[in-house]
Amino acid sequence: MSTEAFWAAKAKEVEDALLTRIPENKIRPRLEPTRRAVELLGDPQRAYRVIHVTGTNGKTSTTRFIERLLREHGLRTGRFTSPHLVHFTERMCIDGEPVSDEVLYEVWNDIAPILEIVDNELVEAGDTRLTFFEALAVLGFAVFADAPVDVLVLEVGMGGEWDSTNVADGDVAVFTKIGIDHSDRLGSTIEEIAKTKSGIIKPGSIVVSSEQPVEALDVLKAKAKTVADDFKVAGEDFAVLDVDPQLTGQGLSIRGLAGEYLDLFLPLHGQYQAENLAVAIAAVEAFLGGAERKLMDDVVRVAVADASSPGRLQVINRTPLTILDAAHNPDGAESLAQALVEYFAAPKAVGVLGVLAEKDATGVLTKLADSFEKVVITKSSSPRAIDPDELAMVAEGIFGANNVKVAADVKTALEMAEELRDKDGAIVVTGSISLVGDVLALIQKEEA
C-alpha cells in the first residue's frame, strides 16, 4: 500500500467514526456539549480570529469568497464549510486546500479521548452522545489551531444560536439572504429563523448582511443594536453596481464599505454570486479595516478572478452545455431559474432532479417549471433521498406526465438526459447537494 493510500484509509476511519454518531441532518439544538469539549481541549477556537457566516442560501459561496480575499492579503486561512460534495476533507481547508489525510487522522487521535469523556458525561446525565456535527466542529477547531491559521472563515451548520460553530466568537458576523428552510428546527417564519441565526452576533462585532426580507432585517438590526459595534447591509452601505454576463463568468463592479472596485471578472455565473461577492468584500473590509479602509484593487482583482464555488451554477461541459447547481430549496431554485434566463439565454434544457426527503420538493420543482422541457427524476447516494417514483409523481403534476422519466441512479439519469435533449439543448443537474456531489464523483472516477 502506498503512503497516500495508507493515509486515505486512515482518514476514512475518521469519517466512519463520525458517521456512527447522530447524523448531520439531526443537529441538536444545544451548545453546551460542544462548549464542554473545546474547553477540555484548551479552547482551540480562540487561537485565531473568526469571521462567522450564516444565512439560508449562499453561505458556502460567500465563505469561499471571503477566504480567497483574505488569502490574497497574505493571511494563513482556515475555511470550514458543510456539507462536502465529494471528499470529506473538503469541509476543512487550510490556505484553500483540504486538510491532509495524515493531519486529519493525527488531530482526530489527539481529540478522541476528550470526545469520549464528553460522551460519557452526556450519557451519565441521560443525554445522547456528541452528534456527528458537534464532533466535527470540535475536530475542525482543533485542526485549524494545529495548523495554525491566522483567521478562520466559519460557516454554520444550521441556524446559528445553538449551532456547534457558535462556541467561536466572530469579529465579523455575516448574513446571506434568509429564507424558509429547515423549518422543523429553525422555525416556520422568517422572523423565527432570523432570530435563531442572529445568535452568531457577538459583543463588539461588525455585522455585514446581504439584502434581507424586512422581517429578517428588523430582527438582525435589533440584535446588532444591543451587542454589535456596527451593522452594514447591502443596498444601503454597499452594493453591486453593474453586472455583465459573459460566456465564462461575469464582469462586475462593486461599491464596498470603503471604496469602489471596478471592472472585476468573476469566473462564476448568476446574479446571486455577484451579490455574494459584494457581501464577501464588505466582510473583508470590516475585518481588516473596521469598514473604513479600502482594499487594494490588485489584491481584490486577483482574488475575484481566482474565485470558485463548485456545484453552484458550475459548467462542467460546453458540448452539450451541462450545468450543476446545488439548489435544494425554493429560493435556491428560483435563483437557478433566473440565472438560466439571464446567463444562459434560457436554453432548451433537460433537468436531472433529485431531492432529499426533508426538503420542499414541490416548492423546488415548481420554481423550475418553466426552466425544463423534460426532466429525469433520480436519487443521489444519500440515504435521505426521496424515492424516484415518489418524486416523479410530484414532477408529473408540474411538468406533465409525458415529460417525466425515472432513472434508478445518477449515471443512468445522465445517459437518459443526453438521449432526451434537443440537438442544441442543455442538461441541468439540481435538487440536492448530494446529487451534484455524485455527478462530480462520477466525473472524477471516469477521468482517473
PDB file of C-alpha atoms in Angstrom, residues 44-52 70 75-78 144 149-154 168-172 204 206 283-284 286-290:
ATOM      1  CA  PRO A  44      -8.727  25.907  20.168  1.00  0.00           C
ATOM      2  CA  GLN A  45     -11.378  28.154  18.587  1.00  0.00           C
ATOM      3  CA  ARG A  46      -9.752  31.102  20.367  1.00  0.00           C
ATOM      4  CA  ALA A  47      -6.352  30.504  18.761  1.00  0.00           C
ATOM      5  CA  TYR A  48      -7.278  32.579  15.682  1.00  0.00           C
ATOM      6  CA  ARG A  49      -9.663  35.305  14.646  1.00  0.00           C
ATOM      7  CA  VAL A  50     -13.010  34.307  13.160  1.00  0.00           C
ATOM      8  CA  ILE A  51     -15.427  35.518  10.510  1.00  0.00           C
ATOM      9  CA  HIS A  52     -18.726  33.689  11.086  1.00  0.00           C
ATOM     10  CA  LEU A  70      -8.075  37.049   2.926  1.00  0.00           C
ATOM     11  CA  LEU A  75      -3.020  35.680   5.762  1.00  0.00           C
ATOM     12  CA  ARG A  76      -2.960  31.974   6.550  1.00  0.00           C
ATOM     13  CA  THR A  77      -6.585  30.960   6.323  1.00  0.00           C
ATOM     14  CA  GLY A  78      -8.881  28.233   7.539  1.00  0.00           C
ATOM     15  CA  PHE A 144      -7.142  24.922  12.486  1.00  0.00           C
ATOM     16  CA  VAL A 149      -4.179  29.673  10.897  1.00  0.00           C
ATOM     17  CA  ASP A 150      -4.445  33.442  11.273  1.00  0.00           C
ATOM     18  CA  VAL A 151      -8.158  33.600  10.565  1.00  0.00           C
ATOM     19  CA  LEU A 152     -10.961  31.063  10.216  1.00  0.00           C
ATOM     20  CA  VAL A 153     -13.902  31.698   7.901  1.00  0.00           C
ATOM     21  CA  LEU A 154     -16.545  29.630   9.615  1.00  0.00           C
ATOM     22  CA  ALA A 168     -16.445  30.620  18.427  1.00  0.00           C
ATOM     23  CA  ASP A 169     -16.811  34.405  18.581  1.00  0.00           C
ATOM     24  CA  GLY A 170     -16.671  36.112  15.222  1.00  0.00           C
ATOM     25  CA  ASP A 171     -15.077  39.523  14.747  1.00  0.00           C
ATOM     26  CA  VAL A 172     -17.483  39.819  11.823  1.00  0.00           C
ATOM     27  CA  GLY A 204     -18.011  44.101  19.706  1.00  0.00           C
ATOM     28  CA  ILE A 206     -19.371  44.135  12.989  1.00  0.00           C
ATOM     29  CA  ALA A 283     -16.957  41.445   5.254  1.00  0.00           C
ATOM     30  CA  VAL A 284     -13.231  41.606   4.490  1.00  0.00           C
ATOM     31  CA  ALA A 286     -14.950  45.128   8.032  1.00  0.00           C
ATOM     32  CA  PHE A 287     -12.443  42.548   9.236  1.00  0.00           C
ATOM     33  CA  LEU A 288      -9.245  44.196   8.032  1.00  0.00           C
ATOM     34  CA  GLY A 289     -10.036  47.867   8.383  1.00  0.00           C
ATOM     35  CA  GLY A 290     -13.131  48.242  10.530  1.00  0.00           C
TER      36      GLY A 290
END
